[in-house]
Amino acid sequence: MIALIVTIIYTFIAYLALTAGSGSFLGFWSVEEIIMGVFLSIIVGAISRKYLCKSGDYRMLNPLRWLLFVVYGFGPFFFAMAKANIDVAYRVVTGKIRPGIVKIKPELKTDFGVTFLANSITLTPGTLSVDVDDENNLYVHWINIPEGEEKNEIANIEKVCGSFAKWARRVAE
Amino acid sequence: MLADYLIWVFIVIGLTFNGLGVIGLLRFPDVYTRLHAATKATTFGSLFTSLAVVTWGLWNYSQGGDSSNIVLSIHTIIAVASLLLTNPVGAHAIARAAYRSGVKPKNAVVDRLEVKE
């Protein structure tokens, strides 16, 4: 039942975002679009509720996690992304690279947490997640490994992705 | 007036990073390092060109334009959100497929994945 309601609300918000500007009801929508949106959302929710809420765990409904996600997106993540982009720009121009695949142990328990961290790592230039194993260890292709770091069996997580693992734990677990 | 300058700055930053992505694609030695340049630098560049579009829409709306400017901004934000979601997944899928089909990283100083398999 919760899965059905969550899917309907999510679909309806997506519909509202896509049809904004169609009229002047409540500012941006026409009444016809709203009525049609309610019907379509209920149909889509009834069909696809089993796919969106597959795990049966509703911890992501907590608004605090959404707030933390927004803070993370505009704060540490955007800053790290900008810094890494300038670093990769420097490597593109000079051609100084020391590539390799390192292993990190983020110690995350849930699938969503690992997905969150892997996507953050891949969106930050310089690091690219290649594979994941059964113990949720990530294999990361790193474009410029610092001297000496390649000798460690498990690379220093702070050096690979900064505070991303901590944020992934806060937001997604 | 200020918005005009801001839009120019965003477009220049965006085009710079997109251009660097193209140069990286030509310069780097193998598929993994090229993925770095081709997918990430262009994401950052596209983020800034889209930000210029959003700024233009909001500015025109605040100067008395009709609601189609807001629509443009909202749709651009949706496009950026889907770009940020699909880009890392695509890069990850390409890298994993390349490794599985036997492409080794060139000039690599370390390869922990080789030990595993």
CSV table of N, CA and C in Angstrom, one decimal, chain A residues 23-150:
chain,number,residue,atom,x,y,z
A,23,GLY,N,-1.0,26.4,-18.3
A,23,GLY,CA,-2.2,27.2,-18.1
A,23,GLY,C,-1.9,28.2,-16.9
A,24,SER,N,-3.0,28.6,-16.2
A,24,SER,CA,-2.8,29.6,-15.1
A,24,SER,C,-3.4,29.1,-13.8
A,25,PHE,N,-3.8,27.8,-13.7
A,25,PHE,CA,-4.4,27.3,-12.5
A,25,PHE,C,-3.2,27.0,-11.5
A,26,LEU,N,-3.3,27.6,-10.3
A,26,LEU,CA,-2.2,27.5,-9.3
A,26,LEU,C,-0.9,28.0,-9.9
A,27,GLY,N,-0.9,29.0,-10.8
A,27,GLY,CA,0.3,29.6,-11.3
A,27,GLY,C,0.6,29.0,-12.7
A,28,PHE,N,0.8,27.7,-12.8
A,28,PHE,CA,1.4,27.3,-14.1
A,28,PHE,C,0.7,26.2,-14.8
A,29,TRP,N,-0.3,25.6,-14.2
A,29,TRP,CA,-1.0,24.4,-14.8
A,29,TRP,C,-2.4,24.7,-15.3
A,30,SER,N,-2.9,23.9,-16.3
A,30,SER,CA,-4.3,24.0,-16.6
A,30,SER,C,-5.0,22.9,-15.9
A,31,VAL,N,-6.3,23.1,-15.7
A,31,VAL,CA,-7.1,22.1,-14.9
A,31,VAL,C,-7.1,20.8,-15.6
A,32,GLU,N,-7.2,20.8,-16.9
A,32,GLU,CA,-7.3,19.6,-17.7
A,32,GLU,C,-6.0,18.7,-17.5
A,33,GLU,N,-4.9,19.4,-17.5
A,33,GLU,CA,-3.6,18.7,-17.3
A,33,GLU,C,-3.5,18.0,-15.9
A,34,ILE,N,-4.0,18.8,-14.9
A,34,ILE,CA,-4.0,18.2,-13.5
A,34,ILE,C,-4.9,17.0,-13.4
A,35,ILE,N,-6.1,17.0,-14.0
A,35,ILE,CA,-7.0,15.9,-13.9
A,35,ILE,C,-6.4,14.7,-14.6
A,36,MET,N,-5.9,15.0,-15.8
A,36,MET,CA,-5.3,13.9,-16.6
A,36,MET,C,-4.1,13.3,-15.9
A,37,GLY,N,-3.3,14.2,-15.2
A,37,GLY,CA,-2.1,13.8,-14.4
A,37,GLY,C,-2.5,12.9,-13.3
A,38,VAL,N,-3.6,13.2,-12.6
A,38,VAL,CA,-4.0,12.3,-11.5
A,38,VAL,C,-4.4,10.9,-12.0
A,39,PHE,N,-5.2,10.9,-13.1
A,39,PHE,CA,-5.6,9.6,-13.7
A,39,PHE,C,-4.3,8.8,-14.1
A,40,LEU,N,-3.4,9.4,-14.9
A,40,LEU,CA,-2.3,8.7,-15.4
A,40,LEU,C,-1.4,8.2,-14.2
A,41,SER,N,-1.2,9.1,-13.2
A,41,SER,CA,-0.4,8.7,-12.0
A,41,SER,C,-0.9,7.4,-11.4
A,42,ILE,N,-2.3,7.4,-11.2
A,42,ILE,CA,-2.9,6.2,-10.5
A,42,ILE,C,-2.7,5.0,-11.4
A,43,ILE,N,-2.8,5.1,-12.7
A,43,ILE,CA,-2.6,3.9,-13.6
A,43,ILE,C,-1.1,3.5,-13.5
A,44,VAL,N,-0.2,4.4,-13.7
A,44,VAL,CA,1.2,4.1,-13.6
A,44,VAL,C,1.6,3.5,-12.3
A,45,GLY,N,1.1,4.1,-11.2
A,45,GLY,CA,1.4,3.6,-9.9
A,45,GLY,C,0.9,2.2,-9.7
A,46,ALA,N,-0.3,1.9,-10.2
A,46,ALA,CA,-0.8,0.5,-10.0
A,46,ALA,C,0.0,-0.5,-10.8
A,47,ILE,N,0.5,-0.1,-11.9
A,47,ILE,CA,1.3,-1.0,-12.7
A,47,ILE,C,2.7,-1.2,-12.2
A,48,SER,N,3.4,-0.1,-11.8
A,48,SER,CA,4.8,-0.2,-11.6
A,48,SER,C,5.2,-0.1,-10.1
A,49,ARG,N,4.3,-0.3,-9.1
A,49,ARG,CA,4.6,-0.1,-7.7
A,49,ARG,C,5.7,-1.1,-7.3
A,50,LYS,N,5.6,-2.3,-7.9
A,50,LYS,CA,6.5,-3.4,-7.5
A,50,LYS,C,8.0,-3.1,-7.9
A,51,TYR,N,8.2,-2.2,-8.9
A,51,TYR,CA,9.5,-2.0,-9.4
A,51,TYR,C,10.2,-0.9,-8.7
A,52,LEU,N,9.5,0.2,-8.4
A,52,LEU,CA,10.1,1.3,-7.7
A,52,LEU,C,10.5,1.0,-6.3
A,53,CYS,N,9.7,0.3,-5.6
A,53,CYS,CA,10.0,0.0,-4.2
A,53,CYS,C,10.2,-1.5,-4.0
A,54,LYS,N,11.2,-2.0,-4.7
A,54,LYS,CA,11.5,-3.4,-4.8
A,54,LYS,C,12.0,-3.9,-3.4
A,55,SER,N,12.8,-3.2,-2.7
A,55,SER,CA,13.5,-3.7,-1.5
A,55,SER,C,12.5,-3.8,-0.3
A,56,GLY,N,11.4,-3.0,-0.4
A,56,GLY,CA,10.5,-3.0,0.7
A,56,GLY,C,11.0,-2.2,1.9
A,57,ASP,N,12.0,-1.4,1.7
A,57,ASP,CA,12.6,-0.6,2.8
A,57,ASP,C,12.3,0.9,2.5
A,58,TYR,N,11.7,1.6,3.4
A,58,TYR,CA,11.2,2.9,3.1
A,58,TYR,C,12.1,4.0,3.8
A,59,ARG,N,13.3,3.7,4.1
A,59,ARG,CA,14.1,4.7,4.8
A,59,ARG,C,14.4,6.0,4.0
A,60,MET,N,14.3,5.9,2.6
A,60,MET,CA,14.6,7.0,1.8
A,60,MET,C,13.4,8.0,1.8
A,61,LEU,N,12.3,7.7,2.5
A,61,LEU,CA,11.2,8.6,2.6
A,61,LEU,C,11.4,9.7,3.6
A,62,ASN,N,12.4,9.5,4.4
A,62,ASN,CA,12.8,10.4,5.5
A,62,ASN,C,13.2,11.8,4.9
A,63,PRO,N,12.6,12.9,5.1
A,63,PRO,CA,12.9,14.1,4.5
A,63,PRO,C,14.3,14.6,4.9
A,64,LEU,N,14.8,14.2,6.0
A,64,LEU,CA,16.2,14.6,6.4
A,64,LEU,C,17.2,14.1,5.5
A,65,ARG,N,17.0,12.9,4.9
A,65,ARG,CA,18.0,12.3,4.0
A,65,ARG,C,17.9,13.1,2.7
A,66,TRP,N,16.8,13.6,2.3
A,66,TRP,CA,16.7,14.4,1.1
A,66,TRP,C,17.4,15.7,1.3
A,67,LEU,N,17.2,16.3,2.5
A,67,LEU,CA,17.9,17.6,2.8
A,67,LEU,C,19.4,17.4,2.7
A,68,LEU,N,19.9,16.3,3.4
A,68,LEU,CA,21.3,16.0,3.3
A,68,LEU,C,21.8,15.7,1.9
A,69,PHE,N,21.0,15.1,1.1
A,69,PHE,CA,21.4,14.9,-0.3
A,69,PHE,C,21.6,16.2,-1.1
A,70,VAL,N,20.7,17.1,-0.8
A,70,VAL,CA,20.8,18.4,-1.5
A,70,VAL,C,22.0,19.2,-1.0
A,71,VAL,N,22.3,19.1,0.3
A,71,VAL,CA,23.4,19.8,0.9
A,71,VAL,C,24.7,19.2,0.3
A,72,TYR,N,24.7,17.8,0.2
A,72,TYR,CA,25.9,17.1,-0.4
A,72,TYR,C,26.1,17.5,-1.8
A,73,GLY,N,25.0,17.6,-2.6
A,73,GLY,CA,25.1,17.9,-4.0
A,73,GLY,C,25.6,19.3,-4.3
A,74,PHE,N,25.2,20.2,-3.5
A,74,PHE,CA,25.7,21.6,-3.8
A,74,PHE,C,26.9,22.0,-3.0
A,75,GLY,N,27.3,21.2,-2.0
A,75,GLY,CA,28.4,21.6,-1.2
A,75,GLY,C,29.6,20.7,-1.5
A,76,PRO,N,30.0,19.7,-0.7
A,76,PRO,CA,31.2,19.0,-0.9
A,76,PRO,C,31.3,18.3,-2.3
A,77,PHE,N,30.2,17.8,-2.8
A,77,PHE,CA,30.3,17.1,-4.1
A,77,PHE,C,30.6,18.1,-5.2
A,78,PHE,N,29.9,19.2,-5.3
A,78,PHE,CA,30.2,20.1,-6.4
A,78,PHE,C,31.6,20.7,-6.3
A,79,PHE,N,32.0,21.0,-5.1
A,79,PHE,CA,33.4,21.5,-4.9
A,79,PHE,C,34.5,20.5,-5.3
A,80,ALA,N,34.3,19.2,-4.9
A,80,ALA,CA,35.2,18.2,-5.3
A,80,ALA,C,35.2,18.0,-6.8
A,81,MET,N,34.0,18.1,-7.4
A,81,MET,CA,33.9,17.9,-8.9
A,81,MET,C,34.6,19.0,-9.6
A,82,ALA,N,34.5,20.2,-9.2
A,82,ALA,CA,35.2,21.4,-9.8
A,82,ALA,C,36.7,21.2,-9.7
A,83,LYS,N,37.1,20.9,-8.5
A,83,LYS,CA,38.6,20.7,-8.2
A,83,LYS,C,39.2,19.6,-9.1
A,84,ALA,N,38.5,18.5,-9.2
A,84,ALA,CA,39.0,17.4,-10.0
A,84,ALA,C,38.9,17.7,-11.5
A,85,ASN,N,38.0,18.5,-11.9
A,85,ASN,CA,37.9,18.9,-13.3
A,85,ASN,C,39.1,19.7,-13.7
A,86,ILE,N,39.5,20.6,-12.8
A,86,ILE,CA,40.7,21.4,-13.1
A,86,ILE,C,41.9,20.5,-13.1
A,87,ASP,N,42.0,19.6,-12.2
A,87,ASP,CA,43.1,18.6,-12.2
A,87,ASP,C,43.2,17.8,-13.5
A,88,VAL,N,42.1,17.3,-13.9
A,88,VAL,CA,42.1,16.5,-15.2
A,88,VAL,C,42.4,17.4,-16.4
A,89,ALA,N,41.9,18.7,-16.3
A,89,ALA,CA,42.3,19.6,-17.4
A,89,ALA,C,43.8,19.8,-17.5
A,90,TYR,N,44.4,19.9,-16.3
A,90,TYR,CA,45.9,19.9,-16.3
A,90,TYR,C,46.5,18.7,-16.9
A,91,ARG,N,46.0,17.5,-16.6
A,91,ARG,CA,46.6,16.3,-17.1
A,91,ARG,C,46.3,16.2,-18.6
A,92,VAL,N,45.2,16.7,-19.1
A,92,VAL,CA,44.9,16.6,-20.5
A,92,VAL,C,46.0,17.5,-21.3
A,93,VAL,N,46.3,18.6,-20.7
A,93,VAL,CA,47.2,19.5,-21.4
A,93,VAL,C,48.6,19.0,-21.3
A,94,THR,N,49.1,18.5,-20.1
A,94,THR,CA,50.5,18.1,-19.9
A,94,THR,C,50.7,16.7,-20.3
A,95,GLY,N,49.7,15.8,-20.2
A,95,GLY,CA,49.9,14.4,-20.5
A,95,GLY,C,50.6,13.6,-19.4
A,96,LYS,N,50.7,14.2,-18.1
A,96,LYS,CA,51.3,13.5,-17.0
A,96,LYS,C,50.3,12.6,-16.3
A,97,ILE,N,50.3,11.3,-16.6
A,97,ILE,CA,49.4,10.4,-16.0
A,97,ILE,C,50.1,9.2,-15.4
A,98,ARG,N,49.5,8.6,-14.3
A,98,ARG,CA,50.0,7.4,-13.7
A,98,ARG,C,48.8,6.5,-13.5
A,99,PRO,N,48.2,5.9,-14.5
A,99,PRO,CA,46.9,5.2,-14.3
A,99,PRO,C,47.1,3.9,-13.6
A,100,GLY,N,46.0,3.3,-13.1
A,100,GLY,CA,46.0,2.0,-12.5
A,100,GLY,C,44.6,1.8,-11.9
A,101,ILE,N,44.4,0.5,-11.6
A,101,ILE,CA,43.1,0.1,-10.9
A,101,ILE,C,43.4,-0.2,-9.5
A,102,VAL,N,42.8,0.5,-8.5
A,102,VAL,CA,43.0,0.3,-7.1
A,102,VAL,C,41.7,-0.3,-6.5
A,103,LYS,N,41.9,-0.9,-5.3
A,103,LYS,CA,40.7,-1.5,-4.6
A,103,LYS,C,40.4,-0.6,-3.4
A,104,ILE,N,39.2,-0.3,-3.1
A,104,ILE,CA,38.8,0.4,-1.9
A,104,ILE,C,37.7,-0.3,-1.2
A,105,LYS,N,37.7,-0.2,0.2
A,105,LYS,CA,36.8,-0.9,1.0
A,105,LYS,C,35.9,0.2,1.7
A,106,PRO,N,34.8,0.5,1.1
A,106,PRO,CA,34.0,1.6,1.7
A,106,PRO,C,33.2,1.2,2.9
A,107,GLU,N,33.0,-0.1,3.1
A,107,GLU,CA,32.2,-0.7,4.3
A,107,GLU,C,30.8,-0.1,4.3
A,108,LEU,N,30.2,-0.2,3.1
A,108,LEU,CA,28.7,0.2,3.0
A,108,LEU,C,28.0,-1.1,3.0
A,109,LYS,N,26.8,-1.1,3.6
A,109,LYS,CA,26.0,-2.4,3.7
A,109,LYS,C,24.9,-2.5,2.6
A,110,THR,N,24.3,-1.4,2.2
A,110,THR,CA,23.2,-1.5,1.3
A,110,THR,C,23.6,-1.3,-0.2
A,111,ASP,N,22.7,-1.8,-1.1
A,111,ASP,CA,23.0,-1.7,-2.5
A,111,ASP,C,22.9,-0.2,-2.9
A,112,PHE,N,21.9,0.5,-2.3
A,112,PHE,CA,21.7,1.9,-2.7
A,112,PHE,C,22.9,2.7,-2.3
A,113,GLY,N,23.5,2.4,-1.1
A,113,GLY,CA,24.7,3.2,-0.6
A,113,GLY,C,25.8,3.0,-1.6
A,114,VAL,N,26.0,1.7,-2.1
A,114,VAL,CA,27.1,1.4,-3.0
A,114,VAL,C,26.9,2.1,-4.3
A,115,THR,N,25.7,2.1,-4.8
A,115,THR,CA,25.4,2.8,-6.1
A,115,THR,C,25.7,4.3,-6.0
A,116,PHE,N,25.2,4.8,-4.8
A,116,PHE,CA,25.4,6.3,-4.6
A,116,PHE,C,26.9,6.6,-4.6
A,117,LEU,N,27.7,5.8,-3.9
A,117,LEU,CA,29.2,6.1,-3.8
A,117,LEU,C,29.8,5.9,-5.2
A,118,ALA,N,29.4,4.8,-5.9
A,118,ALA,CA,30.0,4.5,-7.2
A,118,ALA,C,29.7,5.6,-8.2
A,119,ASN,N,28.5,6.1,-8.2
A,119,ASN,CA,28.1,7.2,-9.1
A,119,ASN,C,28.9,8.5,-8.7
A,120,SER,N,29.0,8.8,-7.4
A,120,SER,CA,29.8,10.0,-7.0
A,120,SER,C,31.2,9.9,-7.5
A,121,ILE,N,31.8,8.7,-7.3
A,121,ILE,CA,33.2,8.5,-7.8
A,121,ILE,C,33.3,8.7,-9.3
A,122,THR,N,32.4,8.1,-10.0
A,122,THR,CA,32.5,8.2,-11.5
A,122,THR,C,32.3,9.6,-12.0
A,123,LEU,N,31.4,10.3,-11.3
A,123,LEU,CA,31.1,11.7,-11.8
A,123,LEU,C,32.3,12.7,-11.5
A,124,THR,N,33.1,12.3,-10.5
A,124,THR,CA,34.3,13.1,-10.2
A,124,THR,C,35.4,12.7,-11.2
A,125,PRO,N,35.9,13.6,-12.0
A,125,PRO,CA,36.9,13.2,-12.9
A,125,PRO,C,38.2,12.7,-12.2
A,126,GLY,N,39.0,11.8,-12.9
A,126,GLY,CA,40.2,11.3,-12.3
A,126,GLY,C,39.9,9.9,-11.7
A,127,THR,N,38.7,9.6,-11.3
A,127,THR,CA,38.4,8.3,-10.7
A,127,THR,C,37.2,7.8,-11.4
A,128,LEU,N,37.2,6.5,-11.7
A,128,LEU,CA,36.1,5.8,-12.4
A,128,LEU,C,35.9,4.4,-11.9
A,129,SER,N,34.7,4.2,-11.3
A,129,SER,CA,34.5,2.8,-10.8
A,129,SER,C,34.3,1.8,-11.9
A,130,VAL,N,35.1,0.7,-11.8
A,130,VAL,CA,35.0,-0.3,-12.9
A,130,VAL,C,34.2,-1.5,-12.5
A,131,ASP,N,34.4,-2.0,-11.2
A,131,ASP,CA,33.7,-3.2,-10.8
A,131,ASP,C,33.5,-3.2,-9.3
A,132,VAL,N,32.6,-4.1,-8.9
A,132,VAL,CA,32.3,-4.2,-7.5
A,132,VAL,C,32.2,-5.7,-7.2
A,133,ASP,N,32.7,-6.1,-6.0
A,133,ASP,CA,32.6,-7.6,-5.7
A,133,ASP,C,31.6,-7.8,-4.6
A,134,ASP,N,31.6,-9.1,-4.1
A,134,ASP,CA,30.5,-9.5,-3.2
A,134,ASP,C,30.5,-8.8,-1.9
A,135,GLU,N,31.7,-8.4,-1.5
A,135,GLU,CA,31.8,-7.8,-0.1
A,135,GLU,C,31.7,-6.2,-0.3
A,136,ASN,N,31.1,-5.8,-1.4
A,136,ASN,CA,30.9,-4.3,-1.6
A,136,ASN,C,32.2,-3.6,-1.7
A,137,ASN,N,33.3,-4.2,-2.1
A,137,ASN,CA,34.6,-3.5,-2.4
A,137,ASN,C,34.5,-3.0,-3.8
A,138,LEU,N,34.9,-1.7,-4.0
A,138,LEU,CA,34.9,-1.1,-5.3
A,138,LEU,C,36.3,-1.2,-5.9
A,139,TYR,N,36.3,-1.4,-7.2
A,139,TYR,CA,37.6,-1.4,-8.0
A,139,TYR,C,37.5,-0.1,-8.8
A,140,VAL,N,38.5,0.8,-8.5
A,140,VAL,CA,38.4,2.2,-9.1
A,140,VAL,C,39.6,2.4,-10.0
A,141,HIS,N,39.3,2.8,-11.3
A,141,HIS,CA,40.4,3.2,-12.2
A,141,HIS,C,40.7,4.7,-11.8
A,142,TRP,N,42.0,4.9,-11.5
A,142,TRP,CA,42.5,6.2,-11.0
A,142,TRP,C,43.5,6.7,-12.0
A,143,ILE,N,43.3,7.9,-12.4
A,143,ILE,CA,44.1,8.4,-13.5
A,143,ILE,C,45.5,8.8,-13.1
A,144,ASN,N,45.6,9.2,-11.8
A,144,ASN,CA,46.9,9.7,-11.3
A,144,ASN,C,47.2,9.2,-9.9
A,145,ILE,N,47.8,8.0,-9.8
A,145,ILE,CA,48.0,7.4,-8.5
A,145,ILE,C,49.2,8.1,-7.8
A,146,PRO,N,49.1,8.6,-6.6
A,146,PRO,CA,50.3,9.2,-6.0
A,146,PRO,C,51.4,8.2,-5.7
A,147,GLU,N,52.6,8.6,-5.7
A,147,GLU,CA,53.8,7.7,-5.5
A,147,GLU,C,53.6,6.9,-4.2
A,148,GLY,N,53.8,5.6,-4.4
A,148,GLY,CA,53.8,4.7,-3.2
A,148,GLY,C,52.4,4.2,-2.9
A,149,GLU,N,51.3,4.8,-3.4
A,149,GLU,CA,50.0,4.4,-3.1
A,149,GLU,C,49.7,3.0,-3.7
A,150,GLU,N,50.4,2.7,-4.8
A,150,GLU,CA,50.0,1.4,-5.5
A,150,GLU,C,50.5,0.2,-4.8
